Tab-separated table of C-alpha atoms in Angstrom:
chain	number	residue	atom	x	y	z
A	1	MET	CA	47.060	-40.199	48.755
A	2	ASN	CA	49.395	-38.071	50.857
A	3	SER	CA	51.372	-37.099	47.740
A	4	LEU	CA	48.188	-35.978	45.968
A	5	ARG	CA	47.130	-33.854	48.922
A	6	THR	CA	50.573	-32.274	49.087
A	7	ALA	CA	50.475	-31.466	45.329
A	8	SER	CA	47.019	-29.906	45.569
A	9	LYS	CA	48.084	-27.739	48.528
A	10	ALA	CA	51.149	-26.593	46.596
A	11	SER	CA	49.063	-25.692	43.534
A	12	ARG	CA	46.580	-23.716	45.653
A	13	SER	CA	49.359	-21.829	47.378
A	14	ALA	CA	50.932	-21.047	43.982
A	15	GLN	CA	47.628	-19.758	42.673
A	16	ARG	CA	47.208	-17.496	45.696
A	17	ARG	CA	50.769	-16.232	45.305
A	18	TYR	CA	50.356	-15.479	41.590
A	19	SER	CA	46.987	-13.821	42.094
A	20	SER	CA	48.328	-11.637	44.898
A	21	ASN	CA	51.271	-10.594	42.725
A	22	TRP	CA	48.939	-9.747	39.863
A	23	VAL	CA	46.730	-7.668	42.126
A	24	SER	CA	49.699	-5.853	43.584
A	25	ASN	CA	51.172	-5.182	40.132
A	26	SER	CA	47.851	-4.006	38.684
A	27	ARG	CA	47.543	-1.204	41.211
A	28	PRO	CA	48.494	2.207	39.792
A	29	GLU	CA	51.664	3.803	41.084
A	30	LYS	CA	51.367	6.745	43.394
A	31	LEU	CA	52.431	10.093	41.954
A	32	GLU	CA	54.269	11.837	44.745
A	33	THR	CA	56.964	13.982	43.133
A	34	THR	CA	57.020	16.409	40.232
A	35	GLN	CA	59.153	13.988	38.248
A	36	ASP	CA	56.428	11.339	38.520
A	37	TRP	CA	53.856	13.709	37.028
A	38	SER	CA	56.179	14.694	34.195
A	39	ASN	CA	56.870	11.041	33.387
A	40	LEU	CA	53.119	10.358	33.281
A	41	SER	CA	52.506	13.219	30.841
A	42	VAL	CA	55.359	12.023	28.629
A	43	SER	CA	53.989	8.470	28.522
A	44	ARG	CA	50.496	9.733	27.690
A	45	ALA	CA	51.845	11.890	24.867
A	46	HIS	CA	53.788	8.912	23.532
A	47	ARG	CA	50.662	6.692	23.509
A	48	ARG	CA	48.639	9.457	21.866
A	49	GLY	CA	51.210	9.780	19.100
A	50	GLN	CA	51.194	6.023	18.528
A	51	LEU	CA	47.397	6.002	18.218
A	52	GLN	CA	47.450	8.818	15.686
A	53	PHE	CA	50.110	7.038	13.652
A	54	LEU	CA	48.384	3.639	13.705
A	55	SER	CA	44.973	5.127	12.888
A	56	GLN	CA	46.125	5.601	9.283
A	57	PHE	CA	46.150	1.844	8.754
A	58	GLY	CA	43.399	-0.764	8.782
A	59	SER	CA	39.705	-0.262	7.958
A	60	GLU	CA	36.725	1.349	9.580
A	61	GLN	CA	33.323	-0.358	9.893
A	62	THR	CA	30.734	2.170	8.770
A	63	ARG	CA	27.763	-0.028	7.798
A	64	THR	CA	26.351	-0.863	11.197
A	65	TRP	CA	22.750	-1.408	12.213
A	66	LYS	CA	21.330	1.150	14.597
A	67	PRO	CA	17.874	0.847	16.149
A	68	HIS	CA	16.931	4.494	15.593
A	69	MET	CA	17.444	4.046	11.833
A	70	GLN	CA	14.728	1.386	11.636
A	71	LEU	CA	11.982	3.952	10.930
A	72	HIS	CA	13.503	5.219	7.676
A	73	LYS	CA	15.524	2.164	6.602
A	74	ALA	CA	13.278	-0.864	6.794
A	75	THR	CA	14.662	-4.346	6.244
A	76	LYS	CA	13.289	-7.036	3.978
A	77	PRO	CA	11.524	-10.015	5.569
A	78	ARG	CA	14.248	-12.436	4.487
A	79	ASP	CA	16.966	-10.107	5.858
A	80	THR	CA	15.389	-9.733	9.295
A	81	THR	CA	17.391	-11.622	11.924
A	82	LEU	CA	17.112	-12.522	15.589
A	83	ASN	CA	19.818	-9.980	16.359
A	84	ALA	CA	17.665	-7.202	14.933
A	85	LEU	CA	14.681	-8.291	17.032
A	86	VAL	CA	16.759	-8.501	20.203
A	87	ALA	CA	18.421	-5.150	19.495
A	88	ALA	CA	14.968	-3.585	19.139
A	89	GLY	CA	13.927	-4.995	22.524
A	90	ALA	CA	11.259	-7.299	21.122
A	91	HIS	CA	12.043	-10.081	23.619
A	92	PHE	CA	10.974	-8.169	26.734
A	93	GLY	CA	7.526	-9.075	28.018
A	94	HIS	CA	5.471	-7.993	30.998
A	95	SER	CA	5.591	-9.257	34.531
A	96	THR	CA	5.122	-12.972	34.988
A	97	SER	CA	2.077	-12.283	37.159
A	98	LEU	CA	0.368	-10.579	34.188
A	99	MET	CA	1.095	-13.261	31.589
A	100	ASN	CA	-1.944	-14.483	29.683
A	101	PRO	CA	-2.368	-18.276	29.848
A	102	HIS	CA	-2.723	-18.502	26.073
A	103	PHE	CA	0.667	-16.792	25.640
A	104	ILE	CA	2.589	-19.590	27.382
A	105	PRO	CA	3.622	-21.346	24.093
A	106	TYR	CA	5.404	-18.152	22.990
A	107	ALA	CA	7.281	-17.562	26.269
A	108	TYR	CA	10.940	-18.581	26.462
A	109	GLY	CA	11.217	-18.168	30.216
A	110	ALA	CA	11.392	-15.556	32.945
A	111	ARG	CA	14.166	-13.452	34.426
A	112	ALA	CA	13.915	-11.040	37.332
A	113	GLY	CA	10.143	-11.426	37.299
A	114	ILE	CA	9.878	-10.433	33.611
A	115	THR	CA	8.640	-12.767	30.880
A	116	VAL	CA	11.155	-13.365	28.089
A	117	ILE	CA	9.516	-13.887	24.686
A	118	ASP	CA	10.867	-16.646	22.452
A	119	MET	CA	12.345	-14.937	19.387
A	120	ASP	CA	12.688	-18.300	17.642
A	121	GLN	CA	8.911	-18.217	17.276
A	122	THR	CA	8.578	-14.481	16.689
A	123	LEU	CA	10.759	-14.442	13.573
A	124	PRO	CA	8.886	-17.163	11.595
A	125	MET	CA	5.532	-15.677	12.587
A	126	LEU	CA	6.701	-12.261	11.399
A	127	ARG	CA	7.760	-13.765	8.078
A	128	ARG	CA	4.419	-15.572	7.808
A	129	ALA	CA	2.572	-12.281	8.283
A	130	ALA	CA	4.839	-10.703	5.664
A	131	SER	CA	3.962	-13.441	3.168
A	132	VAL	CA	0.249	-12.813	3.838
A	133	VAL	CA	0.664	-9.098	3.154
A	134	ARG	CA	2.682	-9.856	0.024
A	135	GLY	CA	-0.066	-12.107	-1.327
A	136	ILE	CA	-2.800	-9.547	-0.614
A	137	LEU	CA	-0.974	-6.734	-2.383
A	138	ALA	CA	-0.086	-9.045	-5.283
A	139	ASN	CA	-3.843	-9.335	-5.906
A	140	ASP	CA	-4.313	-5.537	-5.866
A	141	GLY	CA	-5.526	-5.473	-2.260
A	142	THR	CA	-5.331	-2.674	0.303
A	143	ILE	CA	-3.755	-2.608	3.753
A	144	LEU	CA	-4.420	-0.417	6.789
A	145	PHE	CA	-1.798	0.364	9.472
A	146	VAL	CA	-3.164	1.300	12.898
A	147	GLY	CA	-0.938	2.855	15.571
A	148	THR	CA	-2.912	5.074	17.919
A	149	ARG	CA	-0.172	5.844	20.462
A	150	PRO	CA	1.803	9.063	19.898
A	151	ASP	CA	5.064	7.135	19.498
A	152	LEU	CA	3.511	4.649	17.043
A	153	GLY	CA	1.899	7.224	14.745
A	154	PRO	CA	5.107	7.965	12.767
A	155	ALA	CA	5.721	4.239	12.241
A	156	ALA	CA	2.208	3.671	10.837
A	157	ARG	CA	2.425	6.799	8.678
A	158	LYS	CA	5.847	5.934	7.259
A	159	ALA	CA	4.787	2.357	6.496
A	160	ALA	CA	1.710	3.521	4.569
A	161	GLN	CA	3.728	6.103	2.637
A	162	ARG	CA	6.291	3.453	1.759
A	163	VAL	CA	3.620	1.238	0.170
A	164	GLY	CA	1.815	3.950	-1.826
A	165	ASP	CA	-1.792	4.195	-2.981
A	166	ASN	CA	-2.713	0.720	-1.717
A	167	ALA	CA	-2.054	1.541	1.949
A	168	TYR	CA	-3.675	3.782	4.558
A	169	TYR	CA	-2.981	4.527	8.209
A	170	VAL	CA	-4.705	5.613	11.414
A	171	ALA	CA	-2.314	7.516	13.680
A	172	SER	CA	-4.890	8.972	16.075
A	173	LYS	CA	-7.943	7.631	17.871
A	174	TRP	CA	-9.921	4.982	16.011
A	175	THR	CA	-13.391	6.245	15.162
A	176	SER	CA	-16.025	3.697	16.106
A	177	GLY	CA	-18.042	2.457	13.142
A	178	LEU	CA	-15.362	3.289	10.595
A	179	LEU	CA	-15.901	-0.101	8.948
A	180	THR	CA	-19.267	-1.329	10.203
A	181	ASN	CA	-21.051	2.015	9.700
A	182	ARG	CA	-19.204	3.105	6.580
A	183	THR	CA	-22.320	4.340	4.756
A	184	GLN	CA	-22.709	7.125	7.326
A	185	PHE	CA	-19.039	8.091	7.076
A	186	TYR	CA	-18.481	7.904	3.330
A	187	GLY	CA	-22.001	8.166	1.892
A	188	ASP	CA	-22.287	7.218	-1.764
A	189	ALA	CA	-18.516	6.791	-1.966
A	190	SER	CA	-18.848	3.538	-0.010
A	191	VAL	CA	-20.658	2.041	-3.013
A	192	ASP	CA	-18.191	3.089	-5.718
A	193	MET	CA	-14.938	2.932	-3.716
A	194	ARG	CA	-13.228	0.223	-1.660
A	195	VAL	CA	-13.459	1.620	1.852
A	196	VAL	CA	-12.996	-1.722	3.660
A	197	PRO	CA	-9.320	-2.789	3.623
A	198	ASP	CA	-8.203	-6.305	2.785
A	199	CYS	CA	-5.841	-6.465	5.774
A	200	VAL	CA	-5.360	-4.464	8.991
A	201	VAL	CA	-2.053	-4.255	10.888
A	202	VAL	CA	-2.517	-3.165	14.518
A	203	LEU	CA	0.648	-2.104	16.328
A	204	ASN	CA	-1.073	-1.794	19.742
A	205	PRO	CA	-3.995	-4.251	19.766
A	206	LEU	CA	-4.837	-3.911	23.461
A	207	GLN	CA	-5.816	-0.248	22.986
A	208	ASN	CA	-7.767	-0.957	19.770
A	209	MET	CA	-10.085	-3.782	20.722
A	210	HIS	CA	-13.066	-2.001	19.116
A	211	ALA	CA	-11.149	-1.848	15.825
A	212	LEU	CA	-10.466	-5.586	16.039
A	213	ARG	CA	-14.161	-6.245	16.678
A	214	GLU	CA	-15.127	-4.292	13.557
A	215	CYS	CA	-12.568	-6.229	11.513
A	216	ALA	CA	-14.021	-9.488	12.827
A	217	LEU	CA	-17.549	-8.403	11.868
A	218	GLU	CA	-16.391	-7.434	8.365
A	219	HIS	CA	-14.258	-10.621	7.990
A	220	VAL	CA	-11.045	-8.627	7.533
A	221	PRO	CA	-7.799	-10.484	8.426
A	222	THR	CA	-5.764	-8.802	11.160
A	223	ILE	CA	-2.072	-8.770	12.089
A	224	GLY	CA	-0.958	-7.543	15.499
A	225	ILE	CA	1.967	-7.315	17.911
A	226	ILE	CA	0.999	-9.485	20.891
A	227	ASP	CA	2.708	-9.009	24.260
A	228	SER	CA	2.765	-11.487	27.123
A	229	ASN	CA	-0.318	-9.943	28.773
A	230	VAL	CA	-2.491	-10.191	25.626
A	231	ASP	CA	-4.503	-13.116	24.299
A	232	PRO	CA	-2.996	-14.109	20.912
A	233	ARG	CA	-6.424	-15.182	19.662
A	234	ILE	CA	-7.691	-11.610	19.256
A	235	VAL	CA	-5.876	-11.317	15.903
A	236	MET	CA	-5.660	-13.734	13.018
A	237	TYR	CA	-1.859	-13.541	12.579
A	238	PRO	CA	-0.190	-12.755	15.938
A	239	ILE	CA	3.428	-11.608	16.207
A	240	PRO	CA	4.720	-12.251	19.763
A	241	ALA	CA	6.834	-9.232	20.684
A	242	ASN	CA	7.071	-6.261	23.011
A	243	ASP	CA	4.178	-3.962	22.126
A	244	GLU	CA	5.515	-1.148	24.344
A	245	SER	CA	8.775	-0.838	22.404
A	246	THR	CA	8.750	1.840	19.719
A	247	ARG	CA	11.720	0.225	17.958
A	248	THR	CA	9.893	-3.093	17.765
A	249	ALA	CA	6.823	-1.454	16.232
A	250	GLU	CA	9.000	0.358	13.689
A	251	LEU	CA	10.748	-2.910	12.818
A	252	VAL	CA	7.491	-4.852	12.353
A	253	ALA	CA	5.771	-2.071	10.389
A	254	GLY	CA	8.829	-1.645	8.173
A	255	VAL	CA	9.099	-5.360	7.398
A	256	LEU	CA	5.397	-5.592	6.513
A	257	SER	CA	5.563	-2.470	4.336
A	258	ILE	CA	8.522	-3.879	2.402
A	259	ALA	CA	6.556	-7.111	1.912
A	260	ALA	CA	3.647	-5.051	0.563
A	261	ARG	CA	5.964	-3.359	-1.933
A	262	GLU	CA	7.223	-6.750	-3.040
A	263	GLY	CA	3.615	-7.815	-3.633
A	264	LEU	CA	2.975	-4.767	-5.818
A	265	ALA	CA	6.144	-5.539	-7.779
A	266	LEU	CA	4.930	-9.119	-8.310
A	267	ARG	CA	1.618	-7.807	-9.622
A	268	LYS	CA	3.396	-5.561	-12.120
A	269	GLU	CA	5.552	-8.463	-13.272
A	270	GLU	CA	2.489	-10.674	-13.760
A	271	HIS	CA	0.782	-7.933	-15.755
A	272	ALA	CA	3.862	-7.571	-17.944
A	273	ASP	CA	4.012	-11.346	-18.453
A	274	ASP	CA	0.348	-11.383	-19.506
A	275	LEU	CA	1.036	-8.711	-22.097
A	276	VAL	CA	4.011	-10.671	-23.402
A	277	ARG	CA	1.893	-13.819	-23.693
A	278	GLU	CA	-0.838	-11.945	-25.560
A	279	LEU	CA	1.684	-10.497	-27.983
A	280	SER	CA	3.364	-13.853	-28.484
A	281	SER	CA	0.008	-15.506	-29.260
A	282	LEU	CA	-0.572	-13.136	-32.179
A	283	THR	CA	0.479	-14.399	-35.613
A	284	ASP	CA	1.990	-12.543	-38.535
A	285	GLU	CA	-1.423	-12.307	-40.157
A	286	ASP	CA	-2.656	-10.132	-37.268
A	287	PHE	CA	0.054	-7.582	-37.982
A	288	THR	CA	-0.264	-7.576	-41.804
A	289	GLU	CA	-2.659	-5.029	-43.292
A	290	GLU	CA	-5.183	-6.161	-45.870
A	291	PRO	CA	-4.330	-4.797	-49.339
A	292	GLU	CA	-6.699	-2.193	-50.689
A	293	GLU	CA	-8.849	-3.257	-53.607
A	294	GLU	CA	-7.924	-1.701	-56.942
A	295	THR	CA	-10.566	0.726	-58.198
A	296	ASP	CA	-11.706	0.644	-61.827
A	297	PRO	CA	-12.174	4.169	-63.322
A	298	ASP	CA	-15.127	3.008	-65.462
A	299	ALA	CA	-16.869	1.519	-62.425
A	300	VAL	CA	-16.353	4.738	-60.499
A	301	ALA	CA	-17.830	6.774	-63.350
A	302	LEU	CA	-20.878	4.489	-63.630
A	303	GLU	CA	-21.444	4.704	-59.874
A	304	ALA	CA	-21.274	8.494	-59.961
A	305	GLU	CA	-23.711	8.618	-62.902
A	306	ALA	CA	-26.150	6.339	-61.065
A	307	GLU	CA	-26.031	8.586	-58.002
A	308	GLU	CA	-26.710	11.665	-60.169
A	309	ASN	CA	-29.713	9.959	-61.803
A	310	GLU	CA	-31.123	9.048	-58.401
A	311	ARG	CA	-30.774	12.654	-57.256
A	312	LEU	CA	-32.557	14.000	-60.375
A	313	LEU	CA	-35.348	11.450	-59.945
A	314	ALA	CA	-35.815	12.534	-56.345
A	315	ASP	CA	-36.055	16.200	-57.423
A	316	VAL	CA	-38.704	15.372	-60.043
A	317	THR	CA	-40.700	13.407	-57.488
A	318	ARG	CA	-40.643	16.310	-55.040
A	319	GLN	CA	-41.831	18.730	-57.769
A	320	GLU	CA	-44.747	16.449	-58.721
A	321	ASP	CA	-45.772	16.173	-55.060
A	322	ALA	CA	-45.722	19.958	-54.758
A	323	LEU	CA	-47.943	20.397	-57.855
A	324	ASP	CA	-50.461	17.880	-56.506
A	325	ALA	CA	-50.634	19.725	-53.218
A	326	LEU	CA	-51.110	23.030	-55.019
A	327	GLU	CA	-53.998	21.684	-57.106
A	328	ALA	CA	-55.651	20.377	-53.966
A	329	MET	CA	-55.364	23.765	-52.314
A	330	GLU	CA	-56.825	25.488	-55.391
A	331	GLY	CA	-59.825	23.169	-55.244
A	332	ALA	CA	-60.297	24.060	-51.598
A	333	GLU	CA	-60.112	27.767	-52.468
A	334	GLU	CA	-62.818	27.474	-55.145
A	335	SER	CA	-65.126	25.651	-52.742
A	336	ALA	CA	-64.556	28.396	-50.214
A	337	ASP	CA	-65.565	31.114	-52.744
A	338	LEU	CA	-68.823	29.287	-53.453
A	339	ALA	CA	-69.616	28.915	-49.762
A	340	GLY	CA	-69.883	32.675	-49.296
A	341	LEU	CA	-68.455	35.283	-47.048
A	342	ASP	CA	-70.001	33.865	-43.850
A	343	GLU	CA	-68.207	30.584	-44.254
A	344	ILE	CA	-64.981	32.387	-45.087
A	345	ALA	CA	-65.243	34.368	-41.864
A	346	ALA	CA	-65.737	31.143	-39.943
A	347	MET	CA	-62.525	29.668	-41.277
A	348	SER	CA	-59.604	29.586	-38.912
A	349	GLU	CA	-56.725	31.953	-39.222
A	350	GLU	CA	-54.501	29.037	-40.121
A	351	ALA	CA	-56.624	28.146	-43.157
A	352	LEU	CA	-56.652	31.785	-44.317
A	353	SER	CA	-52.903	31.993	-44.026
A	354	GLN	CA	-52.568	28.833	-46.102
A	355	VAL	CA	-54.873	30.267	-48.773
A	356	LYS	CA	-52.896	33.519	-48.905
A	357	ALA	CA	-49.685	31.583	-49.230
A	358	LEU	CA	-51.090	29.508	-52.078
A	359	ARG	CA	-52.282	32.634	-53.910
A	360	GLY	CA	-48.867	34.173	-53.576
A	361	GLU	CA	-47.162	31.084	-54.946
A	362	LYS	CA	-49.669	30.917	-57.806
A	363	GLY	CA	-49.069	34.509	-58.720
A	364	SER	CA	-45.319	34.096	-58.664
A	365	LYS	CA	-45.526	31.092	-60.974
A	366	SER	CA	-47.783	32.897	-63.433
């Protein structure tokens, strides 16, 4: 036992001696004379020359992820990692005294009085929301991005522009009744157009509770970023993350917009596959044209002669009908002459005009 104590004391004394030497050697030397300053400048110039010479060799890492690039360069859902979420500050929650009781399953712990959100649950829930958006857009649905804070407006606008015609955004104050009172806002267009979206993504749900109520009344699924002070049950697909971080909102909106574009691409592929199946189901008989029947010159001549005879017969019939009408009018004229002048005066102007016309035709024929 005494030998062990002696060895431990010796080791401790050696450690103190080595540490004191290291501390004393690590202290910079004092520059007292002019020669000391000149030596320092020479050593600095030598190191600078070595750095310039060695910088020609090796490689330079240029493809690095930067949080401020998240707005314009969104990542795919399958490429989103925990590092990206942590770099965007998505794991910071509110004070532990403000934590909602229903948010406890999504909390990893607390540090310095701040709730730390569990990113191991945030990432799969973000990918689940992305799969929902992908399925909606694959069925030709529409999506609405809502970010009413000034710093969230560009994220909502860029996400909608990235999707195209199937996406819209609200970057300012939500107008009450935009969904529930749509007939007053859109008029007849609400009947012909789809004014109610198939999915709504809310980047700041706590400031848009009235929008969430309208979505619930219209049975519209909602996706939202839920912080530690918010009840996750207010949206259908919650994403536990920091709702006060602009980078987090840009990351979530970008991932969901890329998922929407993937859904549109799937729809186009399905449409192309349907066309291919329709074309493959057609047989060679559908593409072959039926041969034209050979025409007999004699049959054509007989058909033309029959048509000419029918035309002549129709002309003769019309002439006979005209002669019958003329004879009837002549009989009416003779009866009028016998009736006397008083009866002629009583005749209507229309009858007199008909009589004059008949006399003129009779004279022309004679």
